[in-house]
C-alpha positions as a Python dict, from the first residue, in 0.01 Angstrom:
ca = {
    (1, 'M'): (0, 0, 0),
    (2, 'Y'): (134, 346, -65),
    (3, 'I'): (206, 560, 242),
    (4, 'L'): (307, 919, 210),
    (5, 'S'): (558, 1076, 434),
    (6, 'P'): (403, 1332, 672),
    (7, 'M'): (439, 1696, 564),
    (8, 'H'): (559, 1928, 850),
    (9, 'V'): (358, 2257, 769),
    (10, 'R'): (504, 2572, 905),
    (11, 'P'): (316, 2903, 847),
    (12, 'V'): (595, 3034, 625),
    (13, 'T'): (567, 2723, 413),
    (14, 'L'): (191, 2771, 378),
    (15, 'V'): (236, 3139, 268),
    (16, 'E'): (497, 3026, 21),
    (17, 'R'): (252, 2753, -111),
    (18, 'F'): (-28, 3008, -131),
    (19, 'K'): (193, 3241, -326),
    (20, 'K'): (290, 2967, -568),
    (21, 'H'): (-80, 2896, -632),
    (22, 'G'): (-197, 3267, -646),
    (23, 'V'): (-393, 3242, -305),
    (24, 'L'): (-406, 3541, -84),
    (25, 'P'): (-304, 3427, 263),
    (26, 'T'): (-552, 3515, 534),
    (27, 'A'): (-576, 3398, 895),
    (28, 'Q'): (-868, 3174, 821),
    (29, 'R'): (-714, 3025, 517),
    (30, 'L'): (-398, 2975, 686),
    (31, 'R'): (-562, 2783, 967),
    (32, 'I'): (-779, 2560, 724),
    (33, 'A'): (-466, 2486, 525),
    (34, 'A'): (-260, 2400, 836),
    (35, 'L'): (-519, 2157, 946),
    (36, 'L'): (-570, 1982, 598),
    (37, 'L'): (-202, 1987, 495),
    (38, 'A'): (-51, 1882, 830),
    (39, 'S'): (-50, 1522, 702),
    (40, 'P'): (-148, 1327, 407),
    (41, 'Q'): (-517, 1293, 447),
    (42, 'H'): (-867, 1300, 301),
    (43, 'L'): (-1131, 1515, 480),
    (44, 'T'): (-1483, 1637, 423),
    (45, 'A'): (-1563, 1999, 478),
    (46, 'E'): (-1779, 1894, 768),
    (47, 'Q'): (-1481, 1702, 928),
    (48, 'I'): (-1251, 2018, 883),
    (49, 'L'): (-1531, 2249, 1014),
    (50, 'C'): (-1576, 2029, 1326),
    (51, 'R'): (-1184, 2010, 1387),
    (52, 'L'): (-1144, 2384, 1369),
    (53, 'R'): (-1445, 2459, 1597),
    (54, 'E'): (-1300, 2195, 1845),
    (55, 'G'): (-986, 2376, 1830),
    (56, 'G'): (-1156, 2693, 1951),
    (57, 'M'): (-1194, 2878, 1604),
    (58, 'R'): (-1510, 3062, 1536),
    (59, 'I'): (-1568, 3002, 1152),
    (60, 'S'): (-1867, 2966, 934),
    (61, 'K'): (-1973, 2661, 730),
    (62, 'A'): (-1965, 2892, 416),
    (63, 'T'): (-1612, 3006, 482),
    (64, 'V'): (-1496, 2658, 504),
    (65, 'Y'): (-1662, 2562, 181),
    (66, 'N'): (-1555, 2872, 5),
    (67, 'T'): (-1188, 2826, 122),
    (68, 'L'): (-1184, 2462, 24),
    (69, 'N'): (-1330, 2524, -328),
    (70, 'L'): (-1087, 2805, -380),
    (71, 'F'): (-787, 2577, -272),
    (72, 'A'): (-914, 2307, -507),
    (73, 'A'): (-950, 2534, -796),
    (74, 'K'): (-600, 2683, -749),
    (75, 'G'): (-441, 2349, -713),
    (76, 'V'): (-337, 2367, -340),
    (77, 'I'): (-549, 2063, -270),
    (78, 'R'): (-750, 1806, -472),
    (79, 'Q'): (-1133, 1787, -459),
    (80, 'L'): (-1259, 1429, -499),
    (81, 'A'): (-1626, 1345, -589),
    (82, 'V'): (-1629, 996, -452),
    (83, 'D'): (-1995, 889, -382),
    (84, 'G'): (-2213, 1182, -487),
    (85, 'D'): (-2307, 1251, -123),
    (86, 'R'): (-2014, 1473, -24),
    (87, 'A'): (-1683, 1607, -149),
    (88, 'W'): (-1363, 1480, -4),
    (89, 'F'): (-1055, 1708, 0),
    (90, 'D'): (-725, 1545, -48),
    (91, 'S'): (-393, 1705, 81),
    (92, 'N'): (-202, 1496, -187),
    (93, 'T'): (-201, 1655, -514),
    (94, 'E'): (27, 1423, -700),
    (95, 'P'): (-121, 1174, -923),
    (96, 'H'): (-266, 872, -727),
    (97, 'Y'): (-571, 661, -691),
    (98, 'H'): (-776, 553, -396),
    (99, 'F'): (-906, 264, -187),
    (100, 'Q'): (-1255, 349, -12),
    (101, 'D'): (-1393, 170, 277),
    (102, 'I'): (-1769, 152, 196),
    (103, 'E'): (-1870, 130, 563),
    (104, 'T'): (-1675, 442, 680),
    (105, 'G'): (-1628, 627, 355),
    (106, 'A'): (-1246, 660, 454),
    (107, 'L'): (-1020, 688, 164),
    (108, 'T'): (-640, 554, 142),
    (109, 'D'): (-392, 654, -117),
    (110, 'L'): (-287, 406, -384),
    (111, 'A'): (26, 465, -590),
    (112, 'P'): (-17, 486, -982),
    (113, 'Q'): (241, 221, -1019),
    (114, 'E'): (31, -37, -818),
    (115, 'V'): (-248, -7, -1080),
    (116, 'R'): (-219, -132, -1443),
    (117, 'F'): (-447, -35, -1722),
    (118, 'D'): (-402, -267, -2021),
    (119, 'R'): (-620, -67, -2239),
    (120, 'L'): (-840, 243, -2230),
    (121, 'P'): (-1099, 315, -2498),
    (122, 'P'): (-1000, 580, -2743),
    (123, 'P'): (-1148, 925, -2661),
    (124, 'P'): (-1385, 1083, -2892),
    (125, 'P'): (-1251, 1284, -3182),
    (126, 'G'): (-1086, 1625, -3084),
    (127, 'M'): (-1059, 1498, -2726),
    (128, 'E'): (-758, 1369, -2511),
    (129, 'Y'): (-716, 1216, -2171),
    (130, 'A'): (-674, 1491, -1898),
    (131, 'G'): (-662, 1202, -1629),
    (132, 'V'): (-804, 900, -1482),
    (133, 'E'): (-979, 877, -1133),
    (134, 'L'): (-1009, 538, -972),
    (135, 'F'): (-1177, 452, -638),
    (136, 'I'): (-1160, 86, -562),
    (137, 'R'): (-1442, 33, -310),
    (138, 'L'): (-1366, -216, -29),
    (139, 'R'): (-1586, -393, 235),
    (140, 'R'): (-1488, -609, 540),
    (141, 'V'): (-1504, -976, 509),
}
């Protein structure tokens, strides 16, 4: 299984990352990024909101959603549409795939070299592949 090494996120690193992606650093954005980028993880907006509030931060649900959507649009994080019920936000922006526990919804990273595609269908005329998303759903036996 593919395990990512933890990222040690310092505020200066976050500011530099924001600049690289064209994101204006604000106190709330830095707190959200510090939480999500502290380690390789997959969280929903609700989980992030809950953790921020448990840590004593007063923040609205709209601010969390708007910030996460901005981060995803700018490439700071990846937004994953896994099951249609909720979006997951992935701190790992490198190409990779996922295992998903169907009971808990939890996602685990899977390295591209661990998956082999023998053949993909040709794209329609005038189109090219931009990427492949793969979620392998698992259940306990």
